[in-house]
Amino acid sequence: MTLQDRFDPDELIDVACEAAGGRDFGNAYGWSDGLELLCEGLVDEAGLSPLGVEIAHAHMVRALVNRLQVFAWRTAHPEVADRRIHQPVVILGQPRTGTTLLHDLLSLDPGFRTPLTWEVDNPVPPPRPQQTVPGSPHPAGARRGQECGRILSSQFASMIFSVQYRLPTYYRWLLYDADCSGAYRFHRMFLQHLQSEVRCQWLLKSPAHLWQLDALLAEYPDAVLVQTHRDPLSVVSSMSALTHHLRRVATDRSTIAECAAQAYEEIVVGLERATRVREATGAQVLDVVFNDFVRDPWTTIKSVYQQLGRDLLPDVEARMRAYLAAHPCGAGPRRYTWADTGLDAGEARDRVRGYQERYNVPDERLR
């Protein structure tokens, strides 16, 4: 079977339908454009190795199967559509700005509910209360909180694809041209599905929400946003190295410079767009500066709780302290340098200076 055959949209759909035992993809949600662009990119641009072909094929089939299963469940259980998603707390910000650590810490509070990796990857049947284990002191692997990009992959409107694979046409479509209103309707539907039997206040996280903040707020107008901030040049350095590392699993065509050019474009556009949306909507946003979080995590955590109007209970604080002791802020080796990006630091600094001044984000020394 040729590469074109492996990533023919109709062929993938047939494979998924056979696996799931149904054909209802919820066409009104507008997902096929993303699927077609992804398939074209995986054939023409990604430069997939034999291993990469298998990884990407399984990735696409799993996304389709999950979509089919969720819609089938919703058809059989129409009452799921009445489940209210009330005031979700959504962590967003540039990648590599502490969003994951902040999400991990807050997820230790049983008052929050995070989508867990195992239930995002295998959403049917929906989890029961005893399966979600809120406030687990050591979230890891399948029981770790998963970010929303994984959910949106079944809508084929997710930056997970353009980070993991070399897809220049797809990432520009997603950044500039995609209508993500349907993607966030699907996102809400997915959360309704997961909370079929588990009432909760959702704690969500994805750096990619920056790019589509208007679509997110249209679907969740009462959302409380927690935006993390860090020197964008350090973010570009770190993100380009991470993207290159991930892509090398599937291709030998990746370079750090190419990854950096994409990261720089996405980050600048995302920051500018999110600022405009915040100004236009008056959304409730709590701002967290990465440097402050790393230097004094407890002041940051207590400030977040205070602004959320929540009590930080002693047992929750103890869990957080234990987790933070095992996962200290800023720990780990630095495997990236600005020089690897091939970008002009002065030009980049000028482009992001307005953002940094607006949110009091200090420059970091470029490595």
Coordinates of C-alpha atoms in Angstrom, one line a residue:
M1 CA 0.0 0.0 0.0
T2 CA 1.4 3.4 -1.0
L3 CA 1.8 6.4 1.3
Q4 CA -1.1 8.1 -0.5
D5 CA -3.2 5.0 0.2
R6 CA -2.3 4.9 3.9
F7 CA -3.3 8.6 4.3
D8 CA -6.3 8.7 2.0
P9 CA -9.1 10.3 4.1
D10 CA -11.7 7.9 2.8
E11 CA -9.5 4.9 3.6
L12 CA -8.8 6.2 7.1
I13 CA -12.5 6.7 7.6
D14 CA -13.3 3.2 6.5
V15 CA -10.7 1.7 8.9
A16 CA -12.1 3.8 11.8
C17 CA -15.7 2.9 11.0
E18 CA -14.9 -0.8 11.0
A19 CA -13.1 -0.5 14.3
A20 CA -15.8 1.6 15.9
G21 CA -18.9 -0.1 14.4
G22 CA -20.5 3.1 13.2
R23 CA -20.3 6.0 10.7
D24 CA -21.7 9.1 12.5
F25 CA -18.9 11.6 12.7
G26 CA -21.1 14.6 13.6
N27 CA -20.6 16.3 10.3
A28 CA -22.3 19.5 11.4
Y29 CA -19.2 20.2 13.5
G30 CA -17.0 20.9 10.4
W31 CA -14.0 18.6 10.9
S32 CA -13.2 17.3 7.4
D33 CA -11.2 20.2 6.2
G34 CA -8.6 19.6 8.9
L35 CA -8.5 15.9 8.2
E36 CA -7.9 16.5 4.5
L37 CA -5.1 19.0 5.0
L38 CA -3.5 16.7 7.6
C39 CA -3.5 13.8 5.2
E40 CA -2.1 15.9 2.4
G41 CA 0.7 17.2 4.7
L42 CA 1.6 13.8 6.0
V43 CA 2.0 12.6 2.4
D44 CA 3.7 15.6 0.8
E45 CA 5.5 17.5 3.5
A46 CA 6.1 15.5 6.7
G47 CA 8.9 13.3 5.3
L48 CA 7.8 10.4 7.4
S49 CA 10.1 7.5 8.1
P50 CA 8.6 4.0 8.0
L51 CA 8.1 4.3 11.8
G52 CA 6.6 7.7 11.4
V53 CA 4.1 6.3 8.9
E54 CA 2.9 3.8 11.5
I55 CA 2.8 6.3 14.3
A56 CA 0.9 8.9 12.2
H57 CA -1.5 6.4 10.8
A58 CA -2.4 5.1 14.3
H59 CA -2.7 8.7 15.5
M60 CA -5.3 9.5 12.8
V61 CA -7.3 6.3 13.2
R62 CA -7.5 6.7 17.0
A63 CA -8.7 10.3 16.6
L64 CA -11.4 9.1 14.2
V65 CA -12.5 6.2 16.3
N66 CA -12.8 8.4 19.4
R67 CA -14.9 10.8 17.5
L68 CA -17.2 8.0 16.3
Q69 CA -17.5 6.5 19.8
V70 CA -18.4 9.8 21.4
F71 CA -21.1 10.6 18.9
A72 CA -22.5 7.1 19.1
W73 CA -22.7 7.4 22.9
R74 CA -24.4 10.8 22.6
T75 CA -27.0 9.4 20.3
A76 CA -27.8 6.5 22.7
H77 CA -27.7 8.9 25.7
P78 CA -29.2 12.2 24.5
E79 CA -29.4 13.5 28.1
V80 CA -25.7 14.0 28.0
A81 CA -26.4 17.2 26.0
D82 CA -28.0 18.8 29.0
R83 CA -24.9 18.6 31.2
R84 CA -23.8 22.1 32.0
I85 CA -20.1 23.1 31.9
H86 CA -20.0 25.7 34.7
Q87 CA -17.2 28.3 35.0
P88 CA -14.2 26.1 33.9
V89 CA -10.8 27.3 34.9
V90 CA -8.6 27.4 31.8
I91 CA -4.8 27.6 32.1
L92 CA -3.3 29.0 28.9
G93 CA -0.1 30.8 27.9
Q94 CA 2.9 30.3 25.6
P95 CA 4.3 26.8 25.7
R96 CA 7.2 26.3 28.1
T97 CA 5.9 28.9 30.6
G98 CA 4.9 26.7 33.5
T99 CA 1.4 25.7 32.4
T100 CA 2.0 22.0 33.0
L101 CA 3.4 22.4 36.5
L102 CA 0.6 24.9 37.4
H103 CA -2.0 22.5 36.0
D104 CA -0.4 19.5 37.9
L105 CA -0.5 21.4 41.2
L106 CA -4.0 22.7 40.9
S107 CA -5.2 19.2 39.8
L108 CA -4.3 17.9 43.2
D109 CA -7.3 19.8 44.6
P110 CA -10.3 17.4 44.6
G111 CA -12.5 20.5 44.0
F112 CA -11.2 20.5 40.4
R113 CA -11.7 17.9 37.7
T114 CA -9.1 17.5 34.9
P115 CA -9.5 15.4 31.8
L116 CA -7.2 12.4 32.4
T117 CA -5.0 10.9 29.7
W118 CA -6.7 7.5 29.8
E119 CA -10.2 8.8 29.5
V120 CA -9.3 11.3 26.7
D121 CA -7.7 8.4 24.8
N122 CA -10.5 6.0 25.6
P123 CA -13.6 8.0 26.2
V124 CA -16.2 5.3 25.9
P125 CA -17.8 4.4 28.2
P126 CA -17.6 7.7 30.2
P127 CA -15.6 7.4 33.5
R128 CA -17.4 6.8 36.8
P129 CA -16.6 8.7 39.9
Q130 CA -14.4 6.0 41.4
Q131 CA -12.3 6.0 38.3
T132 CA -11.3 9.7 38.3
V133 CA -9.4 9.7 41.6
P134 CA -9.5 13.5 42.2
G135 CA -6.5 14.9 44.1
S136 CA -4.2 12.0 43.5
P137 CA -0.9 12.9 45.1
H138 CA 1.2 11.5 42.3
P139 CA -0.4 12.1 38.9
A140 CA 1.5 10.4 36.2
G141 CA 1.1 8.6 32.9
A142 CA -2.4 7.5 32.1
R143 CA -3.8 9.2 35.3
R144 CA -2.1 12.5 34.6
G145 CA -4.2 15.5 33.6
Q146 CA -4.3 15.8 29.8
E147 CA -4.4 19.1 27.9
C148 CA -7.1 20.1 25.5
G149 CA -5.1 19.7 22.4
R150 CA -5.5 16.0 22.7
I151 CA -9.3 16.5 22.8
L152 CA -9.3 18.8 19.8
S153 CA -7.2 16.2 17.8
S154 CA -10.5 14.4 17.1
Q155 CA -11.7 17.6 15.4
F156 CA -8.4 17.7 13.4
A157 CA -7.9 21.3 14.6
S158 CA -5.0 20.8 17.0
M159 CA -1.5 22.0 17.3
I160 CA -0.5 18.6 18.5
F161 CA -0.3 17.5 14.9
S162 CA 1.9 20.5 13.8
V163 CA 4.3 20.0 16.7
Q164 CA 4.7 16.3 16.3
Y165 CA 4.9 16.3 12.5
R166 CA 6.4 18.6 9.9
L167 CA 3.3 20.2 8.4
P168 CA 3.9 23.8 7.2
T169 CA 0.7 24.1 5.2
Y170 CA -1.5 22.7 8.0
Y171 CA 0.0 24.9 10.7
R172 CA -0.6 28.0 8.7
W173 CA -4.1 27.0 8.0
L174 CA -4.8 26.4 11.6
L175 CA -3.1 29.7 12.6
Y176 CA -4.7 31.9 10.1
D177 CA -7.7 30.4 8.2
A178 CA -9.4 27.6 10.3
D179 CA -12.8 28.3 11.7
C180 CA -12.4 26.8 15.2
S181 CA -16.0 27.5 16.4
G182 CA -16.9 23.9 15.6
A183 CA -13.8 22.6 17.3
Y184 CA -14.8 24.3 20.6
R185 CA -18.4 23.0 20.2
F186 CA -16.9 19.6 20.0
H187 CA -14.7 20.4 23.0
R188 CA -17.7 21.2 25.0
M189 CA -19.5 18.1 23.8
F190 CA -16.5 16.0 24.8
L191 CA -16.4 17.5 28.4
Q192 CA -20.2 16.8 28.7
H193 CA -19.5 13.3 27.7
L194 CA -16.7 12.8 30.3
Q195 CA -18.8 14.3 33.1
S196 CA -21.9 12.2 32.3
E197 CA -21.6 10.6 35.8
V198 CA -19.1 12.9 37.4
R199 CA -20.2 16.4 38.4
C200 CA -17.3 18.9 38.7
Q201 CA -15.7 22.2 38.0
W202 CA -13.3 21.6 35.1
L203 CA -9.7 22.5 35.3
L204 CA -8.4 22.7 31.7
K205 CA -5.1 23.5 30.1
S206 CA -3.6 24.2 26.7
P207 CA -1.1 26.8 25.4
A208 CA -3.0 26.5 22.1
H209 CA -6.1 28.3 23.5
L210 CA -4.1 31.5 23.1
W211 CA -4.6 31.2 19.3
Q212 CA -8.3 30.6 19.5
L213 CA -9.3 32.5 22.6
D214 CA -12.4 34.1 20.9
A215 CA -13.7 30.6 20.0
L216 CA -13.1 29.3 23.5
L217 CA -14.9 32.3 25.1
A218 CA -17.8 32.0 22.7
E219 CA -18.4 28.5 24.0
Y220 CA -17.5 29.1 27.6
P221 CA -18.3 32.8 28.3
D222 CA -18.1 32.3 32.1
A223 CA -14.6 30.7 31.9
V224 CA -11.9 31.9 34.3
L225 CA -8.6 32.2 32.5
V226 CA -5.2 31.8 34.0
Q227 CA -2.6 33.1 31.6
T228 CA 1.1 32.4 32.1
H229 CA 3.8 34.8 30.8
R230 CA 7.5 34.4 30.0
D231 CA 10.1 36.0 27.8
P232 CA 8.9 34.9 24.4
L233 CA 12.5 34.6 23.1
S234 CA 13.2 31.9 25.8
V235 CA 10.0 30.2 24.8
V236 CA 11.1 30.1 21.1
S237 CA 14.4 28.6 22.1
S238 CA 12.9 25.9 24.3
M239 CA 9.9 25.1 22.0
S240 CA 12.0 24.8 18.9
A241 CA 14.3 22.3 20.6
L242 CA 11.4 20.3 22.0
T243 CA 9.6 20.3 18.6
H244 CA 12.7 19.1 16.8
H245 CA 13.2 16.3 19.4
L246 CA 9.6 15.2 18.9
R247 CA 9.7 15.3 15.1
R248 CA 12.8 13.2 14.9
V249 CA 10.8 10.2 16.0
A250 CA 8.9 10.4 12.7
T251 CA 11.2 12.0 10.2
D252 CA 14.9 12.8 9.5
R253 CA 14.0 16.1 7.8
S254 CA 13.5 18.2 10.9
T255 CA 15.9 21.1 11.8
I256 CA 15.8 23.3 14.9
A257 CA 15.9 26.4 12.7
E258 CA 12.8 25.4 10.8
C259 CA 11.0 24.5 14.1
A260 CA 12.1 27.9 15.5
A261 CA 10.7 29.8 12.5
Q262 CA 7.3 28.1 13.1
A263 CA 7.4 28.6 16.9
Y264 CA 8.3 32.3 16.5
E265 CA 5.4 32.9 14.0
E266 CA 2.9 31.0 16.2
I267 CA 4.0 32.6 19.4
V268 CA 3.9 36.2 18.2
V269 CA 0.6 35.8 16.5
G270 CA -0.9 34.0 19.5
L271 CA 0.2 36.7 22.0
E272 CA -1.0 39.6 19.8
R273 CA -4.4 37.8 19.1
A274 CA -5.0 36.9 22.7
T275 CA -4.3 40.5 23.9
R276 CA -6.8 41.8 21.4
V277 CA -9.5 39.3 22.5
R278 CA -8.9 40.1 26.2
E279 CA -9.3 43.8 25.5
A280 CA -12.5 43.3 23.5
T281 CA -14.2 40.8 25.8
G282 CA -13.3 41.9 29.3
A283 CA -12.7 38.2 30.2
Q284 CA -11.8 37.3 33.7
V285 CA -8.0 36.6 33.6
L286 CA -5.5 35.8 36.3
D287 CA -1.9 36.6 35.1
V288 CA 1.0 34.5 36.3
V289 CA 4.6 35.5 35.4
F290 CA 6.9 32.5 35.0
N291 CA 9.9 34.1 36.7
D292 CA 7.8 34.8 39.8
F293 CA 6.3 31.3 39.8
V294 CA 9.8 29.7 39.6
R295 CA 11.2 32.0 42.3
D296 CA 8.4 31.6 44.8
P297 CA 5.8 29.1 43.7
W298 CA 3.8 29.3 46.9
T299 CA 3.1 33.0 46.6
T300 CA 1.8 32.4 43.1
I301 CA -0.4 29.4 44.2
K302 CA -1.9 31.4 47.1
S303 CA -2.5 34.4 44.8
V304 CA -4.3 32.2 42.3
Y305 CA -6.5 30.7 45.0
Q306 CA -7.3 34.1 46.4
Q307 CA -8.3 35.5 43.0
L308 CA -10.4 32.4 42.4
G309 CA -12.1 32.9 45.7
R310 CA -11.2 29.4 46.8
D311 CA -9.7 28.2 50.1
L312 CA -6.4 26.3 49.9
L313 CA -7.1 23.5 52.4
P314 CA -4.3 22.1 54.5
D315 CA -4.4 18.6 53.0
V316 CA -4.4 20.0 49.5
E317 CA -1.4 22.2 50.3
A318 CA 0.4 19.2 51.7
R319 CA -0.2 17.3 48.5
M320 CA 1.1 20.3 46.5
R321 CA 4.2 20.7 48.6
A322 CA 5.0 17.0 48.2
Y323 CA 4.5 17.2 44.5
L324 CA 6.6 20.3 44.2
A325 CA 9.4 18.8 46.2
A326 CA 9.5 16.0 43.7
H327 CA 9.1 18.3 40.7
P328 CA 10.8 21.6 41.5
C329 CA 10.2 24.7 39.3
G330 CA 12.9 25.2 36.7
A331 CA 14.6 21.8 37.4
G332 CA 16.3 19.9 34.7
P333 CA 19.1 20.5 32.2
R334 CA 18.8 23.2 29.4
R335 CA 19.2 21.6 26.0
Y336 CA 18.6 24.6 23.9
T337 CA 20.3 27.8 22.9
W338 CA 19.1 30.9 21.0
A339 CA 21.9 30.5 18.5
D340 CA 20.4 27.3 17.3
T341 CA 17.2 29.1 16.2
G342 CA 18.9 31.1 13.4
L343 CA 16.6 34.1 14.3
D344 CA 17.7 37.7 14.9
A345 CA 17.3 38.4 18.6
G346 CA 17.0 42.2 18.2
E347 CA 14.3 41.9 15.6
A348 CA 12.4 39.4 17.7
R349 CA 12.8 41.5 20.9
D350 CA 11.3 44.5 19.1
R351 CA 8.4 42.5 18.0
V352 CA 7.4 41.3 21.5
R353 CA 8.4 44.3 23.5
G354 CA 4.9 45.7 23.7
Y355 CA 3.6 42.4 25.1
Q356 CA 6.4 42.2 27.7
E357 CA 5.7 45.8 28.9
R358 CA 2.0 45.2 29.1
Y359 CA 2.3 42.2 31.4
N360 CA 5.6 43.1 33.1
V361 CA 7.5 40.2 31.7
P362 CA 11.2 40.5 32.2
D363 CA 13.9 39.7 29.6
E364 CA 15.8 36.5 30.3
R365 CA 19.4 36.0 29.5
L366 CA 19.6 34.2 26.1
R367 CA 21.6 30.9 26.4

